[in-house]
Structures are given as C-alpha cells and as structure tokens.
PDB file of C-alpha atoms in Angstrom:
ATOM      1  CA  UNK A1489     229.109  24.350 -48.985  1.00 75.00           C
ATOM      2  CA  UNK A1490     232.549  24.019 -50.520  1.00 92.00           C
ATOM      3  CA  UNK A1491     233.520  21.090 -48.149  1.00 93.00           C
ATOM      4  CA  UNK A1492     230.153  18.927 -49.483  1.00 91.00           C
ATOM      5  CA  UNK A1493     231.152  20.077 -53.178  1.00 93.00           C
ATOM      6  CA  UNK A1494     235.051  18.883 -53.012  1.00 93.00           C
ATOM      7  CA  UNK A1495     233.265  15.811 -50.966  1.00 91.00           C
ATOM      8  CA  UNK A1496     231.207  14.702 -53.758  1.00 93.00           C
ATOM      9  CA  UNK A1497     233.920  14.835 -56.046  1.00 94.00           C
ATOM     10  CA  UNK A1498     236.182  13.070 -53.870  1.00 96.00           C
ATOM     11  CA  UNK A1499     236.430   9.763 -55.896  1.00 96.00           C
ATOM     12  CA  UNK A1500     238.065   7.767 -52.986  1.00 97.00           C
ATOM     13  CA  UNK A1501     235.660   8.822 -50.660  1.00 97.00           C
ATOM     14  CA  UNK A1502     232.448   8.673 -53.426  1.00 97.00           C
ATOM     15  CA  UNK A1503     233.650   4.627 -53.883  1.00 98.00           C
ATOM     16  CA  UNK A1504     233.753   3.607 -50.333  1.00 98.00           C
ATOM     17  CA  UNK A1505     230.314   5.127 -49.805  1.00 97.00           C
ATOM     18  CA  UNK A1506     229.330   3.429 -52.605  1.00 98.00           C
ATOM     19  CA  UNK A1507     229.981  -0.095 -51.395  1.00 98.00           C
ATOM     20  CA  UNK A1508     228.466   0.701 -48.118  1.00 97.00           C
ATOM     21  CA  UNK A1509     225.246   1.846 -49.714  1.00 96.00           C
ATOM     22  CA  UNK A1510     225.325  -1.110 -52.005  1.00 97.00           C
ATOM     23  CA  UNK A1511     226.137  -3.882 -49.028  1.00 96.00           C
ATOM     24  CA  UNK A1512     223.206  -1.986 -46.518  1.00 95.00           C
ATOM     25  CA  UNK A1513     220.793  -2.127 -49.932  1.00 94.00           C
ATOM     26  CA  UNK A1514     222.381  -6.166 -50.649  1.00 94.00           C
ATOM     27  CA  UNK A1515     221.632  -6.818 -47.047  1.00 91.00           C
ATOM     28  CA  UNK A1516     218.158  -5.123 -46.719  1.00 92.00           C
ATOM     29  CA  UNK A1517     216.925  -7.437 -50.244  1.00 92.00           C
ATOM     30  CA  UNK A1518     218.447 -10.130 -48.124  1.00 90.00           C
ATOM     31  CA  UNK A1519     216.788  -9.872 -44.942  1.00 85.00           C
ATOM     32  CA  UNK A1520     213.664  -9.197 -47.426  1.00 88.00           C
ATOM     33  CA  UNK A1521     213.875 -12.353 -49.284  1.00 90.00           C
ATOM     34  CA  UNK A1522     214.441 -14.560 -46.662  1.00 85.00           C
ATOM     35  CA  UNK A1523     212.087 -12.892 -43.229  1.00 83.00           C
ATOM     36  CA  UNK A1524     209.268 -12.075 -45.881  1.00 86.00           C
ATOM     37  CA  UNK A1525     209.481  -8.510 -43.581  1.00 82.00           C
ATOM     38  CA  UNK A1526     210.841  -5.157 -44.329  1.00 83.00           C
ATOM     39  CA  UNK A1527     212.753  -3.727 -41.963  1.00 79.00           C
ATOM     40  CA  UNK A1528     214.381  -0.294 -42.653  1.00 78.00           C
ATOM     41  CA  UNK A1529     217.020  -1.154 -39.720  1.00 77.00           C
ATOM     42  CA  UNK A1530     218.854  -3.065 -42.269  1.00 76.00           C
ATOM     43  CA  UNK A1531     219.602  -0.055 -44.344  1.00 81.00           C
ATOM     44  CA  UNK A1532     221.901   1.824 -41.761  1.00 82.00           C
ATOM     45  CA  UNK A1533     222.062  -2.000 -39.194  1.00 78.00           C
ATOM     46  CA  UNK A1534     225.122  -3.737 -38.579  1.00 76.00           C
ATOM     47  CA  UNK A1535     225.646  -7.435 -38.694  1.00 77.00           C
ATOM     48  CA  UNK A1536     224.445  -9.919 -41.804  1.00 81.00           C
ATOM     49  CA  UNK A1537     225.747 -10.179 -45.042  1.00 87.00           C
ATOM     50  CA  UNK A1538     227.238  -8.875 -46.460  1.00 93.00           C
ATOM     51  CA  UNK A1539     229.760  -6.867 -44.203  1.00 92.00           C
ATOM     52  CA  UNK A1540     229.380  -3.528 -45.072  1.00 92.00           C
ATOM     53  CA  UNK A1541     232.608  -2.687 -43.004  1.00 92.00           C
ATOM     54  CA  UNK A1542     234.405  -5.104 -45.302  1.00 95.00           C
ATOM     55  CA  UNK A1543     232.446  -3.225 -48.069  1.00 97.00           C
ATOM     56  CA  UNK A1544     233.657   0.105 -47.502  1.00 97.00           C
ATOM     57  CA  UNK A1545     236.903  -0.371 -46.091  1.00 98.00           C
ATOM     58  CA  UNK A1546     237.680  -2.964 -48.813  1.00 98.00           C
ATOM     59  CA  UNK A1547     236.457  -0.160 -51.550  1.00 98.00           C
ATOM     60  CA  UNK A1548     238.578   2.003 -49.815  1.00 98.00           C
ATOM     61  CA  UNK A1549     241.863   0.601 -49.785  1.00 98.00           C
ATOM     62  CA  UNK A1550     241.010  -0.384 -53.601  1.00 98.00           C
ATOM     63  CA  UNK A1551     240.371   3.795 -54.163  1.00 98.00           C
ATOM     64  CA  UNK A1552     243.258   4.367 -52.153  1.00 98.00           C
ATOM     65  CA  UNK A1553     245.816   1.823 -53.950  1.00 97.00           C
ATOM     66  CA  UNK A1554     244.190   2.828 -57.707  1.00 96.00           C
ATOM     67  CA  UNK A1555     244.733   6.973 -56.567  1.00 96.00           C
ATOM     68  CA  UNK A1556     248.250   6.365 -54.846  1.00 97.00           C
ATOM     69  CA  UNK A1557     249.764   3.294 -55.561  1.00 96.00           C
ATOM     70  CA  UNK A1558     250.974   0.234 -53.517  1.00 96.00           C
ATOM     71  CA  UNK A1559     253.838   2.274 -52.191  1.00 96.00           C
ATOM     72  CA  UNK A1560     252.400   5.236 -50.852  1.00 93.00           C
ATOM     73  CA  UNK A1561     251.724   5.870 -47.528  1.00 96.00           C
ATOM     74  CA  UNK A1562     247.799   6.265 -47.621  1.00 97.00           C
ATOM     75  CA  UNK A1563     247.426   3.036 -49.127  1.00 97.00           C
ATOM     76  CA  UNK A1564     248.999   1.515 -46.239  1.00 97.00           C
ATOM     77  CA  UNK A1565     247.029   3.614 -44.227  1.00 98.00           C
ATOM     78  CA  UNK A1566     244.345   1.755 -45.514  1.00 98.00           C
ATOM     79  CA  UNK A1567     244.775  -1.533 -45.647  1.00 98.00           C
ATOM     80  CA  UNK A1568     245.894  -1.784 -42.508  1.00 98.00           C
ATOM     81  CA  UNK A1569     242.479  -0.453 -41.389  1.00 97.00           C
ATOM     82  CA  UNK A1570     240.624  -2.686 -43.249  1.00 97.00           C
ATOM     83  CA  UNK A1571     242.367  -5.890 -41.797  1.00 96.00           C
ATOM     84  CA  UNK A1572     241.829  -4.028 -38.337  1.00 94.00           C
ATOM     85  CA  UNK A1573     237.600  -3.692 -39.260  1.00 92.00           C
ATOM     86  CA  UNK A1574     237.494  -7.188 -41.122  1.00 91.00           C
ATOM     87  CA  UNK A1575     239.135  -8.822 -37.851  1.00 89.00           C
ATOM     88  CA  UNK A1576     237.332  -7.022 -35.576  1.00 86.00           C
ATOM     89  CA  UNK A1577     233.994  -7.507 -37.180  1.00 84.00           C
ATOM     90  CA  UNK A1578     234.843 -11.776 -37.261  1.00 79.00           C
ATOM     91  CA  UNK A1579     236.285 -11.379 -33.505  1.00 74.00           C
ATOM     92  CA  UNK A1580     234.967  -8.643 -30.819  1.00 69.00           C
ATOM     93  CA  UNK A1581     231.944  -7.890 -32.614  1.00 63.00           C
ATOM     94  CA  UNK A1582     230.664 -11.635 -33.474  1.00 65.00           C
ATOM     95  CA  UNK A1583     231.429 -12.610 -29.813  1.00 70.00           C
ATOM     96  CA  UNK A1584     229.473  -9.863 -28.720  1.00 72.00           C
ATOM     97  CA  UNK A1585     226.184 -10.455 -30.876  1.00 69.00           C
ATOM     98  CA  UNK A1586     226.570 -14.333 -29.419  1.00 71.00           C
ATOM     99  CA  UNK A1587     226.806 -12.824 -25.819  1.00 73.00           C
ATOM    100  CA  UNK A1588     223.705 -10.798 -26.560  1.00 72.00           C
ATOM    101  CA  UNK A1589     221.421 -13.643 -27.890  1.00 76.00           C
ATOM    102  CA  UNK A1590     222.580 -15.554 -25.143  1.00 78.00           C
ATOM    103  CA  UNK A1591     221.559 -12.997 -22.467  1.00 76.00           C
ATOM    104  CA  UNK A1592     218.455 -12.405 -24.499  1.00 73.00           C
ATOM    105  CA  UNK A1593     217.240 -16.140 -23.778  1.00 78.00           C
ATOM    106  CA  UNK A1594     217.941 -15.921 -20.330  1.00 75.00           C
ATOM    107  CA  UNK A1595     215.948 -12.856 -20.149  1.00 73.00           C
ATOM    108  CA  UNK A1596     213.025 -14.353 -21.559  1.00 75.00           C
ATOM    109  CA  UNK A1597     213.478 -17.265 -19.673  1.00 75.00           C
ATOM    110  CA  UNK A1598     213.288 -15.207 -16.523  1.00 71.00           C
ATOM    111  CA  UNK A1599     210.090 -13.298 -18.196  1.00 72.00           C
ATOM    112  CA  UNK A1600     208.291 -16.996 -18.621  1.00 70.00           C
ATOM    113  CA  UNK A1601     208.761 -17.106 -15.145  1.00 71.00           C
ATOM    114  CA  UNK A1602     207.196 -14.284 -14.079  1.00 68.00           C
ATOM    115  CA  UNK A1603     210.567 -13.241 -12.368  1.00 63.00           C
ATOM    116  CA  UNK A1604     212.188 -10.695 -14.616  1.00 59.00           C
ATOM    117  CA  UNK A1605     212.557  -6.906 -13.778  1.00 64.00           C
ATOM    118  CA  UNK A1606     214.346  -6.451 -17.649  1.00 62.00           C
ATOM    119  CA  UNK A1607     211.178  -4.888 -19.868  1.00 60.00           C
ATOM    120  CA  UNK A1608     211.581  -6.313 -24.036  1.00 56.00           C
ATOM    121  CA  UNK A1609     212.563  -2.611 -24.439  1.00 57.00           C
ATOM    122  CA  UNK A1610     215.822  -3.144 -22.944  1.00 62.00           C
ATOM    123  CA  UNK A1611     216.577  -6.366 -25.359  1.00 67.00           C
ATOM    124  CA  UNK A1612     220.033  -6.322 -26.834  1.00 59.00           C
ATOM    125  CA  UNK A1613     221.034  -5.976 -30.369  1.00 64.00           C
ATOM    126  CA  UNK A1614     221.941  -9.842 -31.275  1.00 61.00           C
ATOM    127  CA  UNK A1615     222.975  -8.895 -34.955  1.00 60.00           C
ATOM    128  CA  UNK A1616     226.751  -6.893 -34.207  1.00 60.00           C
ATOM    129  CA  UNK A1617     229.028  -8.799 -36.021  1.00 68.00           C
ATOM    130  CA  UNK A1618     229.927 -10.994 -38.953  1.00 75.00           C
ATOM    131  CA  UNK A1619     230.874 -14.659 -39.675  1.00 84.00           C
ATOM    132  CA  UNK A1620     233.620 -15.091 -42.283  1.00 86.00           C
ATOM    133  CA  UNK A1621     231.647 -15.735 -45.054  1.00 90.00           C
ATOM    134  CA  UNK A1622     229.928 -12.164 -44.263  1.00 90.00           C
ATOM    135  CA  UNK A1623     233.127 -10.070 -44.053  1.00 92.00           C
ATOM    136  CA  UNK A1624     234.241 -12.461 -46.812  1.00 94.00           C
ATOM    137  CA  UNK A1625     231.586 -11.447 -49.203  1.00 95.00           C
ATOM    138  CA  UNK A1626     231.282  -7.877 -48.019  1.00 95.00           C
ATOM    139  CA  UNK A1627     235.489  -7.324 -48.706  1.00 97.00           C
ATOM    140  CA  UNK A1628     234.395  -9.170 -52.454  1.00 97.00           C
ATOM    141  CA  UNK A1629     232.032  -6.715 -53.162  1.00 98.00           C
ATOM    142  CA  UNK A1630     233.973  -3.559 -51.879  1.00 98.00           C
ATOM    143  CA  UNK A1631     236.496  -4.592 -54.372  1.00 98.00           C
ATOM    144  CA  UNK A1632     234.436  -5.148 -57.311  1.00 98.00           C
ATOM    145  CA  UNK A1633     232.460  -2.121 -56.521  1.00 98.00           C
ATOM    146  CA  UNK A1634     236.072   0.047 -56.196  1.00 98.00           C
ATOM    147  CA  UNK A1635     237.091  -1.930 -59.838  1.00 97.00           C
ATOM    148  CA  UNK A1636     233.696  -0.479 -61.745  1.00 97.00           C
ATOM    149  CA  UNK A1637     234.350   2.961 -60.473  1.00 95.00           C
ATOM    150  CA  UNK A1638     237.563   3.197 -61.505  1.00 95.00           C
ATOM    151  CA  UNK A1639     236.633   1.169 -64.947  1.00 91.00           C
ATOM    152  CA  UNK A1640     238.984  -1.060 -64.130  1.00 85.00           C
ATOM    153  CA  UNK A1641     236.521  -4.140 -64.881  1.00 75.00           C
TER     154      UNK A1641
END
C-alpha cells in the first residue's frame, strides 16, 4: 500500500496521468460530437486526437524539466522519449493504421464476393496512429496541462 501512497503523491507521475486522462476524455467528447455514438473504446483507444502519447509524454518531460531542471539527467531522459513516442506515433504507427484500413477493404471486398474465409471478428484496428496535427495537439495539451499543475500558468 505504501508504493500506491508515494504514487499518488508523485507529482511527475500524477501530471502525466493527468494529460492522458484528459486527451482519452478530449478524444472520447470528440468521437461523441462528431459519430453521434458513444464508444467507451475511446477512453483507454489509441489513435485520434488528440495524441494522448504526446499528452503524457509531453506532460512528462514538462514535470520532469519543472522538478529537475534542463540540465539534469532525467529531463533528458525524457524528452528524448517523447520525441521517440511523438515520431513513432506520426511514422510506424500511422503507416500501420493505413495498412489496416487498407487490408480491411480488401477483406470486405472478398466477403461481397462470397470468397472470404476472414470472419468481421478478425477485422483490424484501423485507428493506431496519429497525423501531425494529432500528436501536435496532444504534445499542446500535455504542456498546458504540466503548466496548471505546477501553477505555472
């Protein structure tokens, strides 16, 4: 129980859950407004805007750079993952959700045809990644989110 306790009041930690919570809840009013559908998915989902990699990592380097300073080594620690989970998220992961939607028409092309041994069960997850103006948004509101805690704004 001591482990949770000192978790909680980790305020580093506390910040970059924060800004994931905040970018699932953003995305979930989102995908809300727009589909006229709830889907709880989006509250623990990847992929759509915003990022919430970019969220938490963002609010974590922001926690990290606040608590240690520019010149320590944990905030270099860091940032350097963040770029690595921004990138990755614009890169890997986007090319990936493409693949999938791609595959996913073929598959129902094949099922219109009365040809396909792939059920709908076994449809892959399209939404993976992030355009730039996803991780953009979700690194934006990691940072703001990391300036309130710290009452910086």
């Amino acid at each position: 129980m001591h482990f949770f306790e000192n978790l909680y009041h980790n305020q580093i930690f506390m910040t970059a859950a924060t800004a994931w919570f905040a970018a699932q809840l953003i995305k979930t009013l989102i995908h809300l407004f727009l589909i006229k559908e709830f889907r709880a998915e989006r509250l623990v989902g990847s992929g759509g805007m915003p990022s919430s990699h970019s969220s938490t990592v963002c609010a974590l380097a922001v926690a990290t750079c606040y608590e240690f300073g520019p010149g320590g080594y944990e905030f270099a620690l860091a940032l350097i993952l963040a770029l690595i989970v921004m990138h990755d998220a614009m890169g890997v992961r986007r090319e990936t959700g493409i693949q999938a939607k791609l595959l996913n028409e073929i598959i129902r092309t094949f099922e219109d045809m009365g040809r396909s041994e792939i059920s709908t069960h076994d449809k892959l997850k399209e939404l993976v990644g992030h355009t730039p103006l996803q991780v953009l948004m979700g690194a934006l509101l990691g940072v703001g989110i990391a300036l309130l805690n710290y009452n910086v704004l």
